[in-house]
Structure formats: C-alpha cells, structure tokens
CSV table of C-alpha atoms in Angstrom, one decimal:
chain,number,residue,atom,x,y,z
K,1,MET,CA,16.3,21.6,-17.8
K,2,THR,CA,14.8,24.9,-19.9
K,3,SER,CA,12.8,22.5,-22.5
K,4,PHE,CA,11.0,20.3,-19.7
K,5,ILE,CA,10.0,23.3,-17.8
K,6,GLU,CA,9.1,25.5,-20.5
K,7,PRO,CA,6.3,23.6,-21.5
K,8,TYR,CA,4.6,24.2,-17.1
K,9,ALA,CA,5.0,27.6,-17.9
K,10,GLU,CA,3.5,27.4,-21.4
K,11,HIS,CA,-0.3,25.5,-20.0
K,12,ALA,CA,0.0,26.5,-16.7
K,13,GLY,CA,-3.4,28.3,-17.3
K,14,GLU,CA,-5.0,25.5,-18.5
K,15,TRP,CA,-3.5,22.3,-16.6
K,16,LEU,CA,-3.9,24.4,-13.3
K,17,PRO,CA,-7.9,23.9,-13.6
K,18,LEU,CA,-7.6,20.7,-14.3
K,19,LEU,CA,-5.9,19.8,-12.1
K,20,LEU,CA,-7.6,21.6,-9.1
K,21,GLU,CA,-11.1,19.8,-10.4
K,22,ALA,CA,-9.2,16.4,-10.6
K,23,MET,CA,-7.3,17.6,-6.8
K,24,GLY,CA,-11.0,17.9,-5.7
K,25,ASN,CA,-12.3,14.5,-7.3
K,26,THR,CA,-9.0,12.6,-6.1
K,27,ALA,CA,-9.9,14.2,-2.3
K,28,LEU,CA,-13.6,13.2,-2.4
K,29,LEU,CA,-13.0,9.6,-3.7
K,30,SER,CA,-10.5,9.6,-0.5
K,31,ILE,CA,-12.3,10.8,2.3
K,32,SER,CA,-15.5,9.1,0.8
K,33,GLY,CA,-13.9,5.5,0.8
K,34,PHE,CA,-12.0,6.6,4.1
K,35,ALA,CA,-15.6,7.4,6.2
K,36,LEU,CA,-16.7,4.1,4.6
K,37,SER,CA,-14.1,2.3,5.7
K,38,LEU,CA,-13.9,2.6,9.5
K,39,ALA,CA,-17.6,2.1,9.5
K,40,PHE,CA,-16.9,-0.9,8.0
K,41,GLY,CA,-13.7,-1.8,10.1
K,42,LEU,CA,-15.1,-0.9,13.3
K,43,LEU,CA,-18.7,-3.8,12.4
K,44,LEU,CA,-15.3,-6.4,11.6
K,45,ALA,CA,-14.3,-5.0,15.6
K,46,ALA,CA,-17.1,-5.5,16.8
K,47,CYS,CA,-17.5,-8.7,14.6
K,48,ARG,CA,-14.5,-9.8,15.6
K,49,ASN,CA,-14.7,-9.3,19.6
K,50,SER,CA,-18.6,-10.8,19.3
K,51,ARG,CA,-18.6,-14.7,21.4
K,52,TRP,CA,-20.0,-16.2,17.9
K,53,ARG,CA,-17.5,-18.0,16.3
K,54,ALA,CA,-19.2,-18.0,13.6
K,55,LEU,CA,-18.7,-14.8,13.1
K,56,GLN,CA,-15.4,-14.6,14.3
K,57,ARG,CA,-14.2,-17.3,12.4
K,58,ALA,CA,-16.2,-15.4,8.6
K,59,VAL,CA,-14.5,-11.9,9.9
K,60,ALA,CA,-11.5,-13.5,10.2
K,61,LEU,CA,-11.5,-15.8,6.8
K,62,TYR,CA,-12.8,-12.1,5.4
K,63,VAL,CA,-9.6,-10.3,6.2
K,64,VAL,CA,-6.7,-13.1,4.9
K,65,ALA,CA,-9.3,-12.4,1.4
K,66,VAL,CA,-8.8,-9.5,2.0
K,67,ARG,CA,-5.9,-9.5,2.4
K,68,GLY,CA,-4.8,-12.1,-0.1
K,69,VAL,CA,-6.2,-10.1,-3.6
K,70,PRO,CA,-5.3,-7.0,-5.0
K,71,LEU,CA,-6.7,-3.4,-4.9
K,72,LEU,CA,-7.7,-4.0,-9.0
K,73,ALA,CA,-9.1,-6.9,-8.5
K,74,ILE,CA,-11.6,-5.9,-7.0
K,75,LEU,CA,-12.0,-3.0,-8.0
K,76,PHE,CA,-12.7,-5.1,-11.0
K,77,LEU,CA,-15.2,-7.4,-10.3
K,78,LEU,CA,-17.6,-5.0,-8.9
K,79,TYR,CA,-17.5,-3.0,-11.4
K,80,PHE,CA,-16.5,-5.1,-14.7
K,81,GLY,CA,-18.4,-8.7,-13.0
K,82,LEU,CA,-21.7,-7.2,-10.9
K,83,PRO,CA,-23.0,-5.9,-13.7
K,84,GLY,CA,-23.2,-10.0,-14.6
K,85,ILE,CA,-25.4,-10.5,-11.9
K,86,GLY,CA,-27.7,-8.4,-12.8
K,87,VAL,CA,-25.5,-5.4,-10.4
K,88,THR,CA,-24.7,-2.2,-12.1
K,89,LEU,CA,-23.1,0.2,-10.5
K,90,ASP,CA,-21.2,3.4,-10.8
K,91,ALA,CA,-17.6,4.1,-11.4
K,92,PHE,CA,-17.6,5.7,-8.6
K,93,THR,CA,-19.9,4.3,-6.1
K,94,ALA,CA,-17.9,0.7,-6.9
K,95,ALA,CA,-14.7,3.0,-6.1
K,96,VAL,CA,-15.9,4.0,-3.0
K,97,LEU,CA,-16.9,-0.3,-2.3
K,98,GLY,CA,-13.8,-1.1,-3.1
K,99,LEU,CA,-11.7,1.0,-1.7
K,100,ALA,CA,-14.1,0.7,1.6
K,101,LEU,CA,-14.1,-3.2,1.2
K,102,ALA,CA,-10.3,-3.6,0.9
K,103,PHE,CA,-8.9,-1.3,3.8
K,104,ALA,CA,-12.0,-2.2,6.3
K,105,ALA,CA,-9.8,-5.0,6.9
K,106,GLN,CA,-6.6,-3.1,8.1
K,107,VAL,CA,-9.3,0.3,9.7
K,108,ALA,CA,-10.6,-3.3,11.7
K,109,GLU,CA,-7.1,-4.4,13.2
K,110,LEU,CA,-6.3,-1.6,13.8
K,111,PHE,CA,-8.7,-1.1,15.3
K,112,ARG,CA,-8.5,-4.9,17.4
K,113,ALA,CA,-5.1,-3.3,18.4
K,114,GLY,CA,-5.7,-0.2,19.6
K,115,LEU,CA,-9.1,-1.8,22.1
K,116,MET,CA,-6.3,-4.6,23.3
K,117,ALA,CA,-3.7,-2.0,23.9
K,118,VAL,CA,-6.1,-0.2,26.1
K,119,PRO,CA,-5.5,-1.7,30.0
K,120,ALA,CA,-9.0,-4.1,31.1
K,121,GLY,CA,-8.2,-2.3,34.7
K,122,GLN,CA,-9.4,1.3,33.0
K,123,ARG,CA,-12.6,-0.6,32.4
K,124,GLU,CA,-13.4,-2.0,35.5
K,125,ALA,CA,-12.1,1.0,37.4
K,126,ALA,CA,-14.6,3.0,35.4
K,127,LEU,CA,-17.7,0.0,36.3
K,128,SER,CA,-16.6,0.6,39.8
K,129,VAL,CA,-16.6,4.2,40.1
K,130,GLY,CA,-20.1,2.7,38.8
K,131,PHE,CA,-20.1,4.1,35.0
K,132,THR,CA,-22.3,2.3,32.7
K,133,PRO,CA,-20.7,-0.1,30.8
K,134,TYR,CA,-21.8,2.4,27.5
K,135,GLN,CA,-21.0,5.4,30.1
K,136,SER,CA,-17.4,3.6,30.7
K,137,PHE,CA,-17.2,2.6,26.9
K,138,THR,CA,-17.4,5.6,25.2
K,139,LEU,CA,-15.9,7.7,28.1
K,140,ILE,CA,-12.9,5.9,29.4
K,141,VAL,CA,-12.2,3.2,26.5
K,142,LEU,CA,-13.0,4.6,23.4
K,143,PRO,CA,-11.1,8.2,24.0
K,144,GLN,CA,-7.3,5.9,24.1
K,145,VAL,CA,-8.3,3.4,21.1
K,146,VAL,CA,-9.1,7.0,19.7
K,147,ARG,CA,-5.1,7.7,20.5
K,148,ILE,CA,-3.7,4.8,20.2
K,149,SER,CA,-5.1,4.5,16.4
K,150,LEU,CA,-5.0,7.9,15.1
K,151,ALA,CA,-1.8,7.4,14.0
K,152,PRO,CA,-1.7,4.6,11.7
K,153,LEU,CA,-5.0,5.6,10.7
K,154,ILE,CA,-3.6,8.6,9.4
K,155,VAL,CA,-1.1,6.2,6.8
K,156,THR,CA,-3.8,4.4,6.2
K,157,PHE,CA,-5.1,6.7,4.9
K,158,VAL,CA,-2.6,8.8,3.2
K,159,SER,CA,-2.7,4.6,1.6
K,160,LEU,CA,-5.7,4.2,0.3
K,161,LEU,CA,-5.4,8.4,-0.7
K,162,LYS,CA,-2.7,6.6,-3.3
K,163,ASP,CA,-4.9,3.1,-3.5
K,164,SER,CA,-7.9,6.1,-5.5
K,165,SER,CA,-5.3,6.0,-8.2
K,166,LEU,CA,-6.7,2.7,-9.2
K,167,ALA,CA,-10.0,4.0,-10.1
K,168,SER,CA,-8.8,6.2,-13.1
K,169,LEU,CA,-8.8,2.2,-14.7
K,170,ILE,CA,-12.4,1.6,-13.9
K,171,THR,CA,-12.7,5.1,-15.9
K,172,VAL,CA,-13.1,7.8,-12.4
K,173,ASP,CA,-12.8,11.1,-13.7
K,174,GLU,CA,-9.0,11.4,-10.8
K,175,LEU,CA,-6.2,12.6,-11.0
K,176,VAL,CA,-4.5,9.7,-12.6
K,177,LEU,CA,-7.3,9.8,-15.6
K,178,THR,CA,-7.6,12.9,-16.0
K,179,GLY,CA,-3.9,12.9,-16.5
K,180,ARG,CA,-3.5,10.5,-19.2
K,181,ALA,CA,-6.3,12.7,-20.5
K,182,MET,CA,-4.1,15.5,-21.5
K,183,ALA,CA,-1.1,13.3,-21.7
K,184,THR,CA,-2.9,12.5,-24.9
K,185,GLU,CA,-4.1,16.2,-26.0
K,186,TYR,CA,-1.2,17.5,-25.5
K,187,PHE,CA,1.9,15.5,-25.6
K,188,LEU,CA,3.7,16.4,-22.9
K,189,PRO,CA,3.9,12.3,-20.4
K,190,LEU,CA,6.8,13.2,-18.7
K,191,GLN,CA,5.6,17.1,-17.6
K,192,ILE,CA,2.0,15.7,-17.1
K,193,TYR,CA,2.6,13.3,-14.9
K,194,VAL,CA,4.6,14.8,-12.0
K,195,ALA,CA,2.3,17.8,-11.9
K,196,VAL,CA,-0.1,14.8,-11.4
K,197,GLY,CA,2.4,12.9,-8.6
K,198,LEU,CA,2.9,16.4,-7.6
K,199,CYS,CA,-0.3,17.0,-6.8
K,200,TYR,CA,0.0,13.4,-4.9
K,201,PHE,CA,2.4,14.5,-3.2
K,202,LEU,CA,1.1,17.8,-2.1
K,203,ILE,CA,-2.6,16.0,-0.7
K,204,ALA,CA,-0.2,13.0,0.9
K,205,TRP,CA,2.1,15.1,1.8
K,206,PRO,CA,1.2,16.6,5.1
K,207,PHE,CA,-0.5,14.1,6.1
K,208,SER,CA,2.3,11.5,6.4
K,209,LEU,CA,4.1,14.8,8.2
K,210,LEU,CA,1.0,15.0,11.0
K,211,SER,CA,1.3,10.7,11.7
K,212,LYS,CA,5.1,11.5,12.2
K,213,ARG,CA,4.3,14.4,14.0
K,214,LEU,CA,1.3,11.8,16.5
K,215,ALA,CA,3.5,8.7,16.8
K,216,PRO,CA,5.2,9.1,19.4
K,217,ARG,CA,3.2,11.2,21.3
K,218,ALA,CA,0.3,7.8,20.7
K,219,SER,CA,2.9,6.0,22.2
K,220,ARG,CA,3.1,7.5,25.8
L,1,MET,CA,-19.8,-25.4,-22.7
L,2,SER,CA,-20.2,-26.3,-19.0
L,3,ALA,CA,-19.1,-23.4,-16.4
L,4,LEU,CA,-16.6,-26.4,-15.2
L,5,SER,CA,-14.2,-26.7,-18.8
L,6,THR,CA,-14.9,-22.3,-18.9
L,7,PHE,CA,-13.3,-22.1,-15.8
L,8,THR,CA,-10.4,-24.1,-16.9
L,9,LEU,CA,-9.9,-22.2,-20.4
L,10,ILE,CA,-10.0,-18.5,-18.7
L,11,LEU,CA,-7.6,-20.6,-15.3
L,12,GLU,CA,-5.3,-21.5,-17.9
L,13,GLY,CA,-5.2,-18.5,-19.8
L,14,LEU,CA,-3.9,-16.6,-16.6
L,15,LEU,CA,-1.8,-19.4,-15.9
L,16,ALA,CA,0.5,-17.8,-18.8
L,17,GLY,CA,0.5,-14.2,-17.0
L,18,ALA,CA,1.7,-15.7,-13.3
L,19,GLY,CA,5.0,-16.9,-14.6
L,20,ILE,CA,5.9,-13.2,-14.8
L,21,THR,CA,3.7,-12.2,-11.9
L,22,ILE,CA,5.6,-13.8,-9.8
L,23,ALA,CA,9.6,-12.9,-11.5
L,24,VAL,CA,7.9,-9.2,-11.7
L,25,THR,CA,7.3,-9.1,-7.6
L,26,LEU,CA,10.5,-11.6,-6.5
L,27,ALA,CA,12.7,-9.3,-8.8
L,28,SER,CA,11.6,-6.3,-7.5
L,29,LEU,CA,11.3,-7.4,-4.5
L,30,LEU,CA,15.1,-7.7,-4.8
L,31,LEU,CA,16.0,-5.0,-5.9
L,32,SER,CA,13.7,-3.4,-3.4
L,33,VAL,CA,15.0,-5.0,-0.4
L,34,SER,CA,18.7,-4.0,-1.6
L,35,LEU,CA,18.3,-0.6,-2.2
L,36,GLY,CA,16.5,0.4,1.1
L,37,PHE,CA,18.8,-1.6,2.7
L,38,LEU,CA,21.5,0.7,1.4
L,39,LEU,CA,19.9,3.1,2.1
L,40,ALA,CA,18.7,2.3,5.9
L,41,LEU,CA,22.4,1.8,6.0
L,42,VAL,CA,23.5,4.7,4.7
L,43,ARG,CA,20.6,6.7,7.4
L,44,GLN,CA,22.0,4.8,10.1
L,45,PHE,CA,25.6,5.3,10.6
L,46,ALA,CA,26.3,7.3,7.9
L,47,LYS,CA,27.1,10.6,9.7
L,48,SER,CA,26.6,13.3,6.6
L,49,PRO,CA,23.6,15.6,7.3
L,50,MET,CA,23.2,16.2,3.5
L,51,LEU,CA,23.2,12.8,3.1
L,52,HIS,CA,20.6,12.6,4.9
L,53,ALA,CA,18.6,15.1,4.3
L,54,LEU,CA,18.8,13.2,0.2
L,55,ILE,CA,17.3,10.5,1.8
L,56,ASP,CA,14.6,11.5,4.0
L,57,ALA,CA,13.7,13.2,1.0
L,58,TYR,CA,13.9,10.0,-1.6
L,59,CYS,CA,11.8,8.4,1.1
L,60,GLU,CA,9.4,11.0,0.8
L,61,VAL,CA,8.7,11.6,-2.3
L,62,MET,CA,8.4,7.8,-3.2
L,63,ARG,CA,6.1,6.9,-0.4
L,64,ASN,CA,3.6,10.0,-0.8
L,65,ILE,CA,3.0,9.3,-5.2
L,66,PRO,CA,1.1,6.5,-5.9
L,67,ALA,CA,3.0,3.6,-7.3
L,68,LEU,CA,0.6,3.9,-10.8
L,69,THR,CA,1.9,7.4,-11.0
L,70,HIS,CA,5.8,6.6,-11.0
L,71,LEU,CA,5.1,3.7,-13.3
L,72,PHE,CA,3.4,6.5,-15.7
L,73,ILE,CA,6.1,8.7,-15.0
L,74,LEU,CA,9.3,5.8,-16.2
L,75,TYR,CA,7.3,4.4,-19.2
L,76,PHE,CA,4.9,7.3,-20.7
L,77,GLY,CA,7.0,10.1,-19.0
L,78,LEU,CA,10.5,9.3,-20.1
L,79,ALA,CA,9.8,7.7,-23.5
L,80,SER,CA,8.6,11.1,-24.6
L,81,LEU,CA,13.0,11.9,-23.5
L,82,GLY,CA,13.6,9.0,-26.2
L,83,LEU,CA,14.6,6.8,-22.8
L,84,ARG,CA,12.1,4.3,-24.0
L,85,LEU,CA,12.2,1.2,-21.1
L,86,SER,CA,10.5,-2.4,-22.1
L,87,SER,CA,7.2,-2.1,-20.3
L,88,ILE,CA,8.8,-5.5,-17.8
L,89,THR,CA,11.9,-3.3,-17.0
L,90,ALA,CA,9.4,-0.6,-16.1
L,91,ALA,CA,7.8,-2.6,-13.8
L,92,ILE,CA,10.4,-4.2,-12.0
L,93,LEU,CA,11.5,-1.1,-11.2
L,94,GLY,CA,9.1,1.6,-10.6
L,95,LEU,CA,8.3,-0.7,-7.4
L,96,GLY,CA,11.4,-1.3,-7.2
L,97,LEU,CA,13.4,2.2,-6.0
L,98,ILE,CA,9.7,2.4,-4.0
L,99,GLY,CA,10.0,-1.0,-2.2
L,100,GLY,CA,13.4,1.1,-2.0
L,101,ALA,CA,11.6,3.6,0.6
L,102,VAL,CA,9.1,1.5,1.9
L,103,THR,CA,12.3,-1.3,3.3
L,104,CYS,CA,14.5,1.4,4.0
L,105,ASP,CA,11.8,2.2,6.7
L,106,LEU,CA,11.7,-1.0,8.2
L,107,PHE,CA,15.5,-1.7,7.7
L,108,ARG,CA,15.4,1.2,10.4
L,109,ALA,CA,13.1,0.3,12.3
L,110,GLY,CA,14.9,-2.1,13.0
L,111,PHE,CA,18.4,-0.6,14.3
L,112,ALA,CA,16.5,1.8,16.1
L,113,ALA,CA,14.9,-0.7,17.9
L,114,LEU,CA,18.1,-2.7,19.3
L,115,PRO,CA,19.5,-1.4,22.1
L,116,LYS,CA,22.8,1.1,22.3
L,117,GLY,CA,24.4,-1.2,24.6
L,118,GLN,CA,24.9,-3.8,21.4
L,119,ARG,CA,26.6,-2.0,19.5
L,120,GLU,CA,29.0,-0.2,22.7
L,121,ALA,CA,29.9,-4.3,23.7
L,122,ALA,CA,30.8,-4.5,20.2
L,123,LEU,CA,32.9,-1.7,19.9
L,124,ALA,CA,34.0,-2.4,23.6
L,125,VAL,CA,35.4,-6.0,23.2
L,126,GLY,CA,37.6,-5.1,19.7
L,127,LEU,CA,34.9,-5.3,16.5
L,128,THR,CA,35.4,-2.0,14.0
L,129,PRO,CA,32.8,-0.1,14.0
L,130,LEU,CA,32.3,-1.3,10.3
L,131,GLN,CA,32.6,-5.0,12.3
L,132,ALA,CA,29.8,-4.2,15.0
L,133,ILE,CA,27.4,-3.4,12.5
L,134,SER,CA,27.9,-6.7,9.5
L,135,ASP,CA,28.3,-9.4,12.6
L,136,ILE,CA,26.3,-7.9,15.6
L,137,LEU,CA,23.3,-4.8,14.6
L,138,THR,CA,22.8,-6.0,11.3
L,139,PRO,CA,21.3,-9.5,11.9
L,140,GLN,CA,19.8,-8.7,15.1
L,141,ALA,CA,17.7,-5.9,12.9
L,142,MET,CA,17.2,-8.5,10.6
L,143,ARG,CA,15.1,-10.2,12.5
L,144,ILE,CA,13.1,-7.4,13.9
L,145,ALA,CA,12.5,-6.5,10.3
L,146,LEU,CA,11.5,-10.1,9.3
L,147,PRO,CA,7.1,-9.5,9.5
L,148,SER,CA,7.0,-6.4,8.7
L,149,LEU,CA,9.7,-7.2,5.0
L,150,GLY,CA,6.9,-10.9,5.2
L,151,ASN,CA,4.2,-8.3,4.9
L,152,TYR,CA,5.3,-6.0,2.6
L,153,ALA,CA,6.3,-8.9,0.6
L,154,VAL,CA,2.4,-10.0,-0.3
L,155,GLN,CA,2.0,-6.4,-0.8
L,156,LEU,CA,4.4,-6.2,-3.2
L,157,LEU,CA,3.1,-9.8,-5.1
L,158,LYS,CA,-0.3,-8.2,-5.3
L,159,ASP,CA,0.5,-4.8,-6.1
L,160,THR,CA,2.5,-5.9,-9.9
L,161,SER,CA,-1.3,-6.1,-10.9
L,162,ILE,CA,-1.0,-2.4,-11.7
L,163,VAL,CA,1.3,-3.1,-14.3
L,164,SER,CA,-0.7,-4.2,-16.6
L,165,ALA,CA,-2.2,-0.4,-17.1
L,166,ILE,CA,1.8,-0.4,-19.1
L,167,ALA,CA,1.1,-3.0,-20.6
L,168,ALA,CA,2.6,-5.7,-18.7
L,169,PRO,CA,2.0,-9.0,-20.0
L,170,GLU,CA,1.1,-10.8,-15.8
L,171,ILE,CA,-1.5,-11.8,-14.7
L,172,MET,CA,-4.0,-9.0,-14.5
L,173,PHE,CA,-3.3,-7.8,-18.2
L,174,TYR,CA,-4.4,-11.6,-19.3
L,175,ALA,CA,-7.2,-10.9,-17.5
L,176,ARG,CA,-8.2,-7.9,-19.3
L,177,SER,CA,-7.7,-8.8,-22.9
L,178,MET,CA,-10.2,-11.7,-22.2
L,179,VAL,CA,-12.3,-10.0,-21.0
L,180,THR,CA,-12.8,-7.9,-24.2
L,181,SER,CA,-12.8,-11.2,-26.5
L,182,SER,CA,-15.5,-12.3,-24.4
L,183,PHE,CA,-18.4,-12.1,-22.5
L,184,GLN,CA,-17.4,-14.0,-18.5
L,185,THR,CA,-16.5,-10.7,-17.1
L,186,THR,CA,-18.3,-11.7,-13.5
L,187,LEU,CA,-16.2,-15.9,-14.1
L,188,ILE,CA,-12.7,-13.8,-15.0
L,189,TYR,CA,-12.2,-11.2,-12.5
L,190,THR,CA,-13.2,-14.1,-10.5
L,191,THR,CA,-11.1,-16.4,-11.3
L,192,VAL,CA,-8.6,-13.6,-11.1
L,193,ALA,CA,-9.1,-12.6,-7.3
L,194,VAL,CA,-9.0,-16.9,-6.8
L,195,LEU,CA,-5.5,-17.0,-8.4
L,196,TYR,CA,-4.3,-14.5,-6.6
L,197,LEU,CA,-5.4,-15.9,-3.6
L,198,ALA,CA,-3.9,-19.4,-4.6
L,199,ILE,CA,-0.5,-17.2,-4.9
L,200,SER,CA,-0.7,-15.2,-2.0
L,201,LEU,CA,-1.4,-17.8,0.3
L,202,PRO,CA,1.6,-20.2,1.0
L,203,LEU,CA,3.6,-17.1,0.0
L,204,MET,CA,1.7,-15.5,3.6
L,205,GLN,CA,2.4,-19.7,5.4
L,206,ALA,CA,5.3,-20.0,3.2
L,207,ILE,CA,7.0,-16.0,5.6
L,208,ARG,CA,5.1,-17.7,8.5
L,209,MET,CA,7.0,-20.5,8.9
L,210,LEU,CA,9.8,-17.8,7.9
L,211,GLU,CA,9.2,-16.3,10.6
L,212,ALA,CA,9.1,-19.2,13.1
L,213,ARG,CA,12.4,-20.1,12.4
L,214,TYR,CA,14.2,-17.2,12.9
L,215,GLY,CA,12.6,-14.0,14.3
L,216,ARG,CA,13.1,-12.4,17.2
L,217,VAL,CA,14.4,-14.4,19.8
L,218,LYS,CA,10.9,-13.7,23.2
L,219,THR,CA,14.0,-12.4,26.2
C-alpha cells in the first residue's frame, strides 16, 4: 500500500499542475459540448413539434441514427473522415461538435418529455387570461419544462463529461490524453490513471448529487 | 477499383471484428446484469447499513468516472503490478463492473416502484420473506426494469467501441488499423457507422418485441 501511495507524495509538485490544467480543458470541452447540445436539442425538439411531416420524420431518423452509432465513430468521422471530403476541423472543434451531435438527440427527447408533462390547461389558462402565445410559452410553459427537465439534464451532462474522455482518441489534450502522456513519462500507469479517475470524479460527483437532490422536487 | 468493391473490401475487413464486438457486448451484459441484480437485492433487502454504504460507494465510483479511465486502470495500471489481463478480459471486466453499478440502479428502481402491499400480501398468505422476493417481487421488478435494461444493452454495444483503445480486436480496432494502411478514411468510418447501425437497429427492434411480450402490464 505504501508503495502505491509513495509516488503521489514524490511527484505531487509535477503532477498537480498538469492534472489541473487538463481538468480545465476537460471542463471547457464538456461545457462547450453541452451548451451546443442544448441548442441543437432545442432545435430538434422544435422541429419534432412542427407541422411539417417531412421535418418530423427527418428528426426521428436522426435520433435513431445517433442512438445506433457509437460516439467514437462519430468523432472519427468528423476528425479523420471529413478531411477526405475537403473539410478539416481542429481536434477540439471536432470533439465539441461530435459530443453535441450525439447528445442533442437525448436533450431533444428530454425537452419533448418535459413539454408533454406540462398539462395543456396551463397554456389554455394563460391564453384565456390574455397572454399572447409567445408570453404563455416563455412565462408559463417554459419555466415548468425547465423545472421538470433539470434533473435529467444534469444526468445527461455527467454522461457527456464522461464521454468527453473519448476526445483523447482524436488528440484533444484533455484529462485522459494528459494521463497517457504522463504514464509514458513517469512509468507509473496505475497511480496516474487512478489520479485521472479521481479528477473526473471530483467534477462529476457534485453534479450527480445535485441531480439526485433535484429529482424528487421535479416530480412533484 | 470501383467504389462498390472498395466498400465491400472495407466491410469484409470490419466484419472480422464484429464477432468480438458482439461477444464482448454479450459477456459484459451478462456480467453487468448478474452483478447489478445481486447488488440491487442486497441494497434493497439486506438490513446492514455497512453493506448499503459499500454498495452506494461502489456505484458512485463506477458511475462518475469514464469507462475509458476504468479500462486504462485495469489494462495498463494492473499490468504495472504484474497482473496482466488480456485486452478482451480487461474490456469485459471493465464494462461489466461499470454496468453492474448502472443496472443495480435500474433493478432498484424496479423494486422501488412496487407497492408495499405486494410484499405484505405475500407474507400474509404464508410465503417466507425469501419466497416473497423470488416469486412475487423479482418477476414484477424485472418487468418494470426491462425497457431501461434494453436501452442499456444498446448503450453497451456502442460502448464496446472504446475498448479498441486497449487494443481489443473489435470493429473499431480493425477500422483504425485499416486507416493506417489505406487512405480511404471517410469511406472506412462511414462503413463503421453503417455496420454499427446494422447491429444496433435489429437489437433495438428485438428489445421492443421483448417489451411488448413481457413488459409491464398496463393496469
């Protein structure tokens, strides 16, 4: 056990700054990916509720396709595959885009479930007391949708954060790739990958706890 | 070479890995579900607070750390202690141990959804507590958990693609090695996506049929 812990004491000064910087990159990657997937997801949910059949069907097809293809395949296609047809993305952009494309489908489903969970009477009541359709959506319906979807959205964010580790395989300099570089340099893979795991845990766990705390309130 | 024959050639190359993809999915699914069910039973019905805390801690650690990190710890980390797992063993073990935590929650949700009266009624008609769990509660909880277990199985199939990172020879591994020897990158990764769809879509369909057959009976 001491031989497991010793390297941490010995290398703390060198490892800590490296891991902290990588944690920052992972956080930036996940937050960018999540923000974009919220935007895409909202767009998809809106298209799904539109009156055009073709648009509805296109969105349904997209959701099934994304559900059936691994994120890693999407990332490789964006980063290694697109240059073949003349579009070159840098690794970080490809990773953000890939995460967003994959998670937008989940986000859209959550928004849709949230929208359906708000009783139609809410909107009707708002309209009957003189709200415009826009007001009744933004002031009455949307706040309730947000409250219902908040806990599952946080769960989705934690999944996205974990999946952002796949970006290391398209050379994004985040936690896992930093860990790999450190593992080759120091030759202590066990200690380093455990430390990398701990870094993820430190970011993800508070959100997991928050989602659990929010869940019963949202279902009320 | 025509585009079609290139595509066929790529597909043949990738199919070499499809068997391992499916085998790793099934083996880790089996490990996940057995471990998860066991953990859920203990967490739900054992009275020991110590066991509860242990299981909760296990689930949190498994679920808040990426699979890729778990795999690296098992494959590269343990090797440095002299415990050298094959890439396929590490893949099945890693995905299965994580899956145990995930499915534990799904089974627990199933048990938690049952009305208290089910257990009380079973005890009242003379079943032992163990019989109540095995004959009355478990079959109902299974039915409730079935849809989310199905989603999990599809997720697991997709997650096997990351075990290429520890050189387990599945679909993605063959794709990556093919890319280094040819320049058909776009076509190769498109074919990969199509191949995964060809496995996951029938799987989703099968799960839907299973749900229709055994899923929760509407009351």
